[in-house]
Amino acid sequence: MNTIQTIKLSQVVSDFLKEEKKLFINGEFVSSTDGKTFHTLNPANNEVLADIHEASEKDIDRAVQAAKNAFENGPWSTMTPLERGDLIYKLALLIEEHKQYIAEIDSLDNGKPMSELLENDLPNAIGQFKYFSGWASKLVGQHIPVNGNFLNYTRHEPIGVVGQIIPWNFPFMMAAWKIAPALATGCTVVLKPAEQTPLSALYLAKLIQEAGFPKGVINIVNGHGENTGSALVKHPSVDKIAFTGSTEVGKIIMKEAANTMKRVTLELGGKSPNIVLDDANVEKAANGVFAGIMYNQGEVCSAGSRAYVHSSIYDEFMERLVSLTKDVKLGSGLQSGNTMGSLVSQEQKDQVMNYIELGKAEGAKLICGGKALDQGCFVEPTIFADVKDDMRISKEEIFGPVLVVSKVESEQEALERANNSAYGLGAGIWTQNITRAHNMANRLKSGSVWINCYNATDPASPFGGYKNSGFGREMGSYALENYTEVKSIWVSLD
Ligand code: ADP
């Protein structure tokens, strides 16, 4: 294990880190009104990376007023859809140009490996802006053949000012998932990044300036959830909240939003099952289940954190799984060759370690991993076997590199146990029988089902949850519904 940074940061990133980290409101970087700041840390060594201006209630009001003005009176409101699309595409190209810098910033701030950022987070984020730029000019309503002598048609209008609150596990990519569809529909945005990872969104703000978006269309305000986030949810001029984060906070937001009748979409936690049937290609299944939980240190809402494995292939599967886990190179995300980085924070490390201790106390069998490193927020990839469905490690979201495995005797048992969860975000099925796979996919209660793959996403395909995993779908044409109101217009032809 080596947490020492051996790569030299780009000059651009070194310079960026030295700049003052202000709020981005109405197209400008401004200081917080009360001068409050907070630290963001590098979780690989717990050193301070930068001081970040924290948005107070007053600052939220400034940002929301800027977004409201841009929505109602600014050039954004009269731009043609093609012009809006062009701007969004321009931003995609700028991100592409700066992707190495953004990757370094997110790796520093979040702890994840550069390879994952350059192969997944950044291409995915760029893809969101490219994909949604095309939608700006394709938002069509319907012409409806109604009774009587009327012309009736619908318009899909932007909701207005959108408050977007995102988590720390994919800092830049989550910002893209949120901002791109909102812009395509013509909304304006106030985005609050997670307090653990505030940096890359501020870099994005610089690119937003460079792309030439009108003032106030996108505002980026950092701060803690209970202050800054809550002020955004309460603000009467915010028309909609789009949130990704924990189910616990999702419930708070949903309740609070009711007071002002805000539209809400929530992408929340998960405890997603991966089912390996007796006819699976065991090698592919082991690789897929491994990546499904260990990718991004397990800090993925759709992580395949429960595995149900048929008894007839169980031993071979476990042997392969353990060997993959032992090959993990844990260390600084900035050092090439490391395949797993640190967790995002000391708090997250403590949470994951508490669950590991709990799993042992509950009587699950620790197969490998289970330890934290002294330096930084690193936790070994960990596998528990002989896990019972009523154990807390099988029911609750751990949000770390911890897999719980259970042996099953039939497809029906696997299905019932997979569905026996408060969550419903993702599910995986490993089988070579396509009929079985489709039948099972229909019966799994989750927003995504992956057959012989796991965690595949694309800007064109919807993603979201059943049950306690939330509601509303991100990406694809479905995401446009999150940001539009439908108006029915009647014209008498008499
Ligand atoms: P996690 O537990 O994974 O850190 P959270 O759900 O606490 O996830 O945080 C996700 C996002 O929600 C962060 O941007 C955080 O600041 C924000 N947040 C937390 N609490 C609140 C709240 N009460 N109101 C609004 N936003 C909040």
CSV table of N, CA, C and O in Angstrom, one decimal, residues 353-438:
chain,number,residue,atom,x,y,z
A,353,MET,N,-16.5,0.8,8.6
A,353,MET,CA,-15.8,-0.1,9.6
A,353,MET,C,-16.9,-0.5,10.6
A,353,MET,O,-16.8,-1.7,11.1
A,354,ASN,N,-17.8,0.4,11.0
A,354,ASN,CA,-18.8,0.0,11.9
A,354,ASN,C,-19.7,-1.2,11.4
A,354,ASN,O,-20.0,-2.1,12.1
A,355,TYR,N,-20.0,-1.1,10.1
A,355,TYR,CA,-20.8,-2.2,9.5
A,355,TYR,C,-20.0,-3.5,9.4
A,355,TYR,O,-20.5,-4.6,9.6
A,356,ILE,N,-18.7,-3.4,9.2
A,356,ILE,CA,-17.9,-4.6,9.1
A,356,ILE,C,-17.8,-5.2,10.5
A,356,ILE,O,-18.0,-6.5,10.7
A,357,GLU,N,-17.7,-4.4,11.6
A,357,GLU,CA,-17.7,-5.0,12.9
A,357,GLU,C,-19.1,-5.6,13.2
A,357,GLU,O,-19.2,-6.6,13.8
A,358,LEU,N,-20.1,-4.9,12.8
A,358,LEU,CA,-21.5,-5.4,13.0
A,358,LEU,C,-21.7,-6.7,12.3
A,358,LEU,O,-22.3,-7.7,12.9
A,359,GLY,N,-21.2,-6.8,11.1
A,359,GLY,CA,-21.4,-8.1,10.3
A,359,GLY,C,-20.7,-9.3,11.1
A,359,GLY,O,-21.3,-10.3,11.2
A,360,LYS,N,-19.6,-9.0,11.6
A,360,LYS,CA,-18.9,-10.1,12.4
A,360,LYS,C,-19.7,-10.4,13.6
A,360,LYS,O,-20.0,-11.6,14.0
A,361,ALA,N,-20.2,-9.4,14.3
A,361,ALA,CA,-21.0,-9.6,15.5
A,361,ALA,C,-22.3,-10.3,15.2
A,361,ALA,O,-22.8,-11.1,16.0
A,362,GLU,N,-22.9,-10.0,14.0
A,362,GLU,CA,-24.1,-10.7,13.6
A,362,GLU,C,-24.0,-12.2,13.3
A,362,GLU,O,-24.9,-12.9,13.0
A,363,GLY,N,-22.7,-12.6,13.1
A,363,GLY,CA,-22.4,-14.0,12.8
A,363,GLY,C,-22.2,-14.3,11.4
A,363,GLY,O,-22.1,-15.5,11.0
A,364,ALA,N,-22.0,-13.3,10.5
A,364,ALA,CA,-21.6,-13.5,9.1
A,364,ALA,C,-20.2,-13.9,9.1
A,364,ALA,O,-19.4,-13.6,10.0
A,365,LYS,N,-19.8,-14.7,8.0
A,365,LYS,CA,-18.4,-15.2,8.0
A,365,LYS,C,-17.6,-14.2,7.1
A,365,LYS,O,-17.9,-14.0,5.9
A,366,LEU,N,-16.5,-13.7,7.8
A,366,LEU,CA,-15.7,-12.7,7.0
A,366,LEU,C,-14.7,-13.6,6.2
A,366,LEU,O,-13.9,-14.3,6.7
A,367,ILE,N,-14.8,-13.4,4.8
A,367,ILE,CA,-14.0,-14.2,3.9
A,367,ILE,C,-12.7,-13.6,3.6
A,367,ILE,O,-11.7,-14.2,3.5
A,368,CYS,N,-12.8,-12.3,3.3
A,368,CYS,CA,-11.5,-11.5,3.1
A,368,CYS,C,-11.7,-10.0,3.3
A,368,CYS,O,-12.8,-9.5,3.4
A,369,GLY,N,-10.6,-9.3,3.5
A,369,GLY,CA,-10.7,-7.9,3.8
A,369,GLY,C,-11.0,-7.6,5.2
A,369,GLY,O,-10.6,-8.4,6.1
A,370,GLY,N,-11.8,-6.5,5.4
A,370,GLY,CA,-12.3,-6.3,6.8
A,370,GLY,C,-11.4,-5.3,7.6
A,370,GLY,O,-11.8,-4.9,8.7
A,371,LYS,N,-10.3,-4.8,7.0
A,371,LYS,CA,-9.5,-3.9,7.8
A,371,LYS,C,-9.4,-2.5,7.2
A,371,LYS,O,-9.6,-2.4,5.9
A,372,ALA,N,-9.2,-1.5,8.0
A,372,ALA,CA,-8.9,-0.2,7.5
A,372,ALA,C,-7.4,0.1,7.6
A,372,ALA,O,-6.8,-0.5,8.5
A,373,LEU,N,-6.9,1.0,6.8
A,373,LEU,CA,-5.5,1.3,6.9
A,373,LEU,C,-5.4,2.5,7.9
A,373,LEU,O,-6.4,3.3,8.0
A,374,ASP,N,-4.3,2.6,8.5
A,374,ASP,CA,-4.1,3.7,9.5
A,374,ASP,C,-4.1,5.1,8.9
A,374,ASP,O,-4.7,6.0,9.4
A,375,GLN,N,-3.5,5.1,7.7
A,375,GLN,CA,-3.3,6.5,7.1
A,375,GLN,C,-4.5,6.7,6.1
A,375,GLN,O,-4.8,5.7,5.3
A,376,GLY,N,-5.0,7.9,6.1
A,376,GLY,CA,-6.1,8.2,5.1
A,376,GLY,C,-7.4,7.4,5.3
A,376,GLY,O,-7.5,6.7,6.4
A,377,CYS,N,-8.3,7.5,4.4
A,377,CYS,CA,-9.6,6.9,4.6
A,377,CYS,C,-9.8,5.6,3.8
A,377,CYS,O,-10.8,5.4,3.1
A,378,PHE,N,-8.8,4.7,3.8
A,378,PHE,CA,-8.8,3.5,3.0
A,378,PHE,C,-9.4,2.3,3.8
A,378,PHE,O,-9.0,2.1,5.0
A,379,VAL,N,-10.2,1.6,3.1
A,379,VAL,CA,-10.8,0.3,3.7
A,379,VAL,C,-10.6,-0.8,2.7
A,379,VAL,O,-10.9,-0.6,1.5
A,380,GLU,N,-10.2,-1.9,3.2
A,380,GLU,CA,-9.9,-3.1,2.3
A,380,GLU,C,-11.2,-3.5,1.7
A,380,GLU,O,-12.3,-3.6,2.3
A,381,PRO,N,-11.2,-4.0,0.4
A,381,PRO,CA,-12.4,-4.7,-0.1
A,381,PRO,C,-12.7,-5.9,0.7
A,381,PRO,O,-11.8,-6.7,1.0
A,382,THR,N,-14.0,-6.0,1.1
A,382,THR,CA,-14.4,-7.0,2.1
A,382,THR,C,-15.5,-7.9,1.6
A,382,THR,O,-16.5,-7.3,1.0
A,383,ILE,N,-15.5,-9.2,1.9
A,383,ILE,CA,-16.5,-10.1,1.5
A,383,ILE,C,-17.0,-10.9,2.8
A,383,ILE,O,-16.2,-11.4,3.5
A,384,PHE,N,-18.3,-10.9,3.0
A,384,PHE,CA,-18.9,-11.7,4.0
A,384,PHE,C,-19.7,-12.8,3.3
A,384,PHE,O,-20.4,-12.6,2.3
A,385,ALA,N,-19.6,-14.0,3.9
A,385,ALA,CA,-20.5,-15.1,3.4
A,385,ALA,C,-21.4,-15.6,4.5
A,385,ALA,O,-21.3,-15.1,5.6
A,386,ASP,N,-22.3,-16.5,4.1
A,386,ASP,CA,-23.3,-17.1,5.1
A,386,ASP,C,-24.1,-15.9,5.7
A,386,ASP,O,-24.3,-15.9,6.9
A,387,VAL,N,-24.5,-15.0,4.9
A,387,VAL,CA,-25.2,-13.9,5.4
A,387,VAL,C,-26.7,-14.2,5.3
A,387,VAL,O,-27.3,-14.7,4.3
A,388,LYS,N,-27.4,-13.9,6.4
A,388,LYS,CA,-28.9,-14.1,6.5
A,388,LYS,C,-29.6,-12.8,6.2
A,388,LYS,O,-29.1,-11.7,6.5
A,389,ASP,N,-30.8,-12.9,5.6
A,389,ASP,CA,-31.5,-11.7,5.1
A,389,ASP,C,-31.9,-10.8,6.3
A,389,ASP,O,-32.1,-9.6,6.0
A,390,ASP,N,-32.0,-11.3,7.5
A,390,ASP,CA,-32.4,-10.4,8.6
A,390,ASP,C,-31.2,-9.7,9.2
A,390,ASP,O,-31.4,-8.9,10.2
A,391,MET,N,-30.0,-10.0,8.8
A,391,MET,CA,-28.8,-9.2,9.3
A,391,MET,C,-28.8,-7.8,8.8
A,391,MET,O,-29.2,-7.6,7.7
A,392,ARG,N,-28.4,-6.9,9.6
A,392,ARG,CA,-28.4,-5.5,9.2
A,392,ARG,C,-27.4,-5.3,8.0
A,392,ARG,O,-27.7,-4.5,7.1
A,393,ILE,N,-26.3,-6.0,7.9
A,393,ILE,CA,-25.4,-5.9,6.8
A,393,ILE,C,-26.1,-6.3,5.5
A,393,ILE,O,-25.6,-6.0,4.4
A,394,SER,N,-27.2,-7.1,5.6
A,394,SER,CA,-27.9,-7.5,4.4
A,394,SER,C,-29.0,-6.5,4.0
A,394,SER,O,-29.5,-6.5,2.9
A,395,LYS,N,-29.4,-5.7,5.0
A,395,LYS,CA,-30.6,-4.9,4.8
A,395,LYS,C,-30.2,-3.4,4.5
A,395,LYS,O,-30.9,-2.7,3.8
A,396,GLU,N,-29.1,-3.0,5.2
A,396,GLU,CA,-28.8,-1.5,5.1
A,396,GLU,C,-27.7,-1.2,4.1
A,396,GLU,O,-26.8,-2.0,3.9
A,397,GLU,N,-27.8,0.0,3.6
A,397,GLU,CA,-26.8,0.5,2.7
A,397,GLU,C,-25.5,0.8,3.4
A,397,GLU,O,-25.5,1.6,4.3
A,398,ILE,N,-24.4,0.1,3.0
A,398,ILE,CA,-23.1,0.4,3.7
A,398,ILE,C,-22.4,1.5,3.0
A,398,ILE,O,-21.7,2.3,3.6
A,399,PHE,N,-22.5,1.6,1.6
A,399,PHE,CA,-21.8,2.6,0.8
A,399,PHE,C,-20.3,2.5,0.9
A,399,PHE,O,-19.6,3.5,1.2
A,400,GLY,N,-19.8,1.3,0.8
A,400,GLY,CA,-18.4,1.0,0.8
A,400,GLY,C,-18.1,-0.3,0.1
A,400,GLY,O,-19.1,-1.0,-0.3
A,401,PRO,N,-16.8,-0.7,0.1
A,401,PRO,CA,-16.5,-2.0,-0.6
A,401,PRO,C,-16.8,-3.2,0.2
A,401,PRO,O,-15.9,-4.0,0.5
A,402,VAL,N,-18.0,-3.4,0.5
A,402,VAL,CA,-18.4,-4.6,1.3
A,402,VAL,C,-19.5,-5.4,0.6
A,402,VAL,O,-20.6,-4.8,0.4
A,403,LEU,N,-19.2,-6.6,0.3
A,403,LEU,CA,-20.2,-7.5,-0.4
A,403,LEU,C,-20.7,-8.5,0.6
A,403,LEU,O,-19.9,-9.2,1.3
A,404,VAL,N,-22.0,-8.8,0.6
A,404,VAL,CA,-22.6,-9.9,1.4
A,404,VAL,C,-23.1,-10.9,0.5
A,404,VAL,O,-23.8,-10.6,-0.5
A,405,VAL,N,-22.7,-12.2,0.7
A,405,VAL,CA,-23.0,-13.3,-0.2
A,405,VAL,C,-23.8,-14.3,0.5
A,405,VAL,O,-23.6,-14.7,1.7
A,406,SER,N,-24.9,-14.8,-0.2
A,406,SER,CA,-25.7,-15.9,0.4
A,406,SER,C,-25.8,-17.0,-0.7
A,406,SER,O,-25.9,-16.7,-1.9
A,407,LYS,N,-25.9,-18.2,-0.2
A,407,LYS,CA,-26.1,-19.4,-1.1
A,407,LYS,C,-27.6,-19.6,-1.3
A,407,LYS,O,-28.3,-19.5,-0.3
A,408,VAL,N,-28.0,-19.9,-2.5
A,408,VAL,CA,-29.4,-20.2,-2.8
A,408,VAL,C,-29.5,-21.5,-3.5
A,408,VAL,O,-28.6,-22.0,-4.2
A,409,GLU,N,-30.8,-22.1,-3.4
A,409,GLU,CA,-31.0,-23.4,-4.0
A,409,GLU,C,-31.8,-23.3,-5.3
A,409,GLU,O,-31.9,-24.3,-6.0
A,410,SER,N,-32.5,-22.2,-5.5
A,410,SER,CA,-33.3,-22.1,-6.7
A,410,SER,C,-33.4,-20.7,-7.2
A,410,SER,O,-33.2,-19.7,-6.5
A,411,GLU,N,-33.9,-20.6,-8.5
A,411,GLU,CA,-34.2,-19.3,-9.1
A,411,GLU,C,-35.3,-18.6,-8.3
A,411,GLU,O,-35.2,-17.4,-8.0
A,412,GLN,N,-36.3,-19.3,-7.8
A,412,GLN,CA,-37.4,-18.7,-7.1
A,412,GLN,C,-36.9,-18.1,-5.8
A,412,GLN,O,-37.2,-17.0,-5.4
A,413,GLU,N,-36.1,-18.9,-5.1
A,413,GLU,CA,-35.5,-18.4,-3.8
A,413,GLU,C,-34.7,-17.1,-4.0
A,413,GLU,O,-34.8,-16.2,-3.3
A,414,ALA,N,-33.9,-17.2,-5.1
A,414,ALA,CA,-33.1,-16.0,-5.4
A,414,ALA,C,-33.9,-14.7,-5.6
A,414,ALA,O,-33.7,-13.7,-5.1
A,415,LEU,N,-35.0,-15.0,-6.4
A,415,LEU,CA,-35.9,-13.8,-6.8
A,415,LEU,C,-36.6,-13.3,-5.5
A,415,LEU,O,-36.6,-12.0,-5.3
A,416,GLU,N,-37.1,-14.2,-4.7
A,416,GLU,CA,-37.8,-13.7,-3.5
A,416,GLU,C,-36.9,-12.9,-2.6
A,416,GLU,O,-37.2,-11.9,-2.0
A,417,ARG,N,-35.7,-13.5,-2.4
A,417,ARG,CA,-34.7,-12.8,-1.5
A,417,ARG,C,-34.2,-11.5,-2.1
A,417,ARG,O,-34.0,-10.5,-1.3
A,418,ALA,N,-34.0,-11.5,-3.4
A,418,ALA,CA,-33.6,-10.3,-4.0
A,418,ALA,C,-34.6,-9.1,-3.8
A,418,ALA,O,-34.3,-8.0,-3.5
A,419,ASN,N,-35.9,-9.5,-4.0
A,419,ASN,CA,-36.9,-8.5,-3.9
A,419,ASN,C,-37.3,-8.2,-2.4
A,419,ASN,O,-38.0,-7.2,-2.2
A,420,ASN,N,-36.8,-8.9,-1.5
A,420,ASN,CA,-37.1,-8.7,-0.1
A,420,ASN,C,-36.2,-7.6,0.5
A,420,ASN,O,-35.3,-7.8,1.3
A,421,SER,N,-36.4,-6.4,0.0
A,421,SER,CA,-35.6,-5.2,0.4
A,421,SER,C,-36.4,-4.0,0.3
A,421,SER,O,-37.4,-3.9,-0.4
A,422,ALA,N,-36.0,-3.0,1.2
A,422,ALA,CA,-36.7,-1.7,1.2
A,422,ALA,C,-36.4,-0.9,0.0
A,422,ALA,O,-37.1,0.0,-0.4
A,423,TYR,N,-35.3,-1.3,-0.7
A,423,TYR,CA,-34.8,-0.5,-1.8
A,423,TYR,C,-35.1,-1.2,-3.1
A,423,TYR,O,-35.5,-2.3,-3.2
A,424,GLY,N,-34.9,-0.5,-4.2
A,424,GLY,CA,-35.2,-1.1,-5.6
A,424,GLY,C,-34.5,-0.3,-6.7
A,424,GLY,O,-35.1,0.3,-7.6
A,425,LEU,N,-33.2,-0.1,-6.6
A,425,LEU,CA,-32.5,0.7,-7.6
A,425,LEU,C,-32.0,-0.2,-8.8
A,425,LEU,O,-32.3,0.1,-9.9
A,426,GLY,N,-31.1,-1.2,-8.5
A,426,GLY,CA,-30.6,-2.0,-9.5
A,426,GLY,C,-30.7,-3.5,-9.2
A,426,GLY,O,-30.9,-3.8,-8.0
A,427,ALA,N,-30.5,-4.3,-10.2
A,427,ALA,CA,-30.4,-5.8,-9.9
A,427,ALA,C,-29.6,-6.4,-11.1
A,427,ALA,O,-29.7,-5.9,-12.2
A,428,GLY,N,-28.9,-7.4,-10.8
A,428,GLY,CA,-28.1,-8.1,-11.8
A,428,GLY,C,-28.5,-9.6,-11.9
A,428,GLY,O,-28.9,-10.2,-10.8
A,429,ILE,N,-28.5,-10.2,-13.1
A,429,ILE,CA,-28.8,-11.6,-13.2
A,429,ILE,C,-27.7,-12.2,-14.1
A,429,ILE,O,-27.4,-11.6,-15.2
A,430,TRP,N,-27.2,-13.3,-13.6
A,430,TRP,CA,-26.2,-14.0,-14.4
A,430,TRP,C,-26.7,-15.4,-14.8
A,430,TRP,O,-26.9,-16.2,-13.9
A,431,THR,N,-26.9,-15.6,-16.0
A,431,THR,CA,-27.4,-16.9,-16.5
A,431,THR,C,-27.2,-16.9,-18.0
A,431,THR,O,-27.1,-15.9,-18.7
A,432,GLN,N,-27.1,-18.1,-18.6
A,432,GLN,CA,-26.9,-18.2,-20.1
A,432,GLN,C,-28.2,-18.6,-20.7
A,432,GLN,O,-28.3,-18.8,-21.9
A,433,ASN,N,-29.3,-18.6,-19.9
A,433,ASN,CA,-30.6,-19.0,-20.5
A,433,ASN,C,-31.4,-17.7,-20.6
A,433,ASN,O,-31.9,-17.1,-19.6
A,434,ILE,N,-31.6,-17.2,-21.8
A,434,ILE,CA,-32.2,-15.9,-22.1
A,434,ILE,C,-33.6,-15.9,-21.7
A,434,ILE,O,-34.1,-14.8,-21.2
A,435,THR,N,-34.4,-17.0,-21.7
A,435,THR,CA,-35.8,-17.0,-21.4
A,435,THR,C,-35.9,-16.8,-19.8
A,435,THR,O,-36.7,-15.9,-19.4
A,436,ARG,N,-35.1,-17.5,-19.1
A,436,ARG,CA,-35.0,-17.3,-17.7
A,436,ARG,C,-34.7,-15.9,-17.3
A,436,ARG,O,-35.3,-15.3,-16.4
A,437,ALA,N,-33.7,-15.3,-18.0
A,437,ALA,CA,-33.2,-14.0,-17.7
A,437,ALA,C,-34.3,-13.0,-17.9
A,437,ALA,O,-34.6,-12.1,-17.0
A,438,HIS,N,-35.1,-13.1,-19.0
A,438,HIS,CA,-36.1,-12.1,-19.3
A,438,HIS,C,-37.3,-12.2,-18.3
A,438,HIS,O,-37.8,-11.2,-17.8
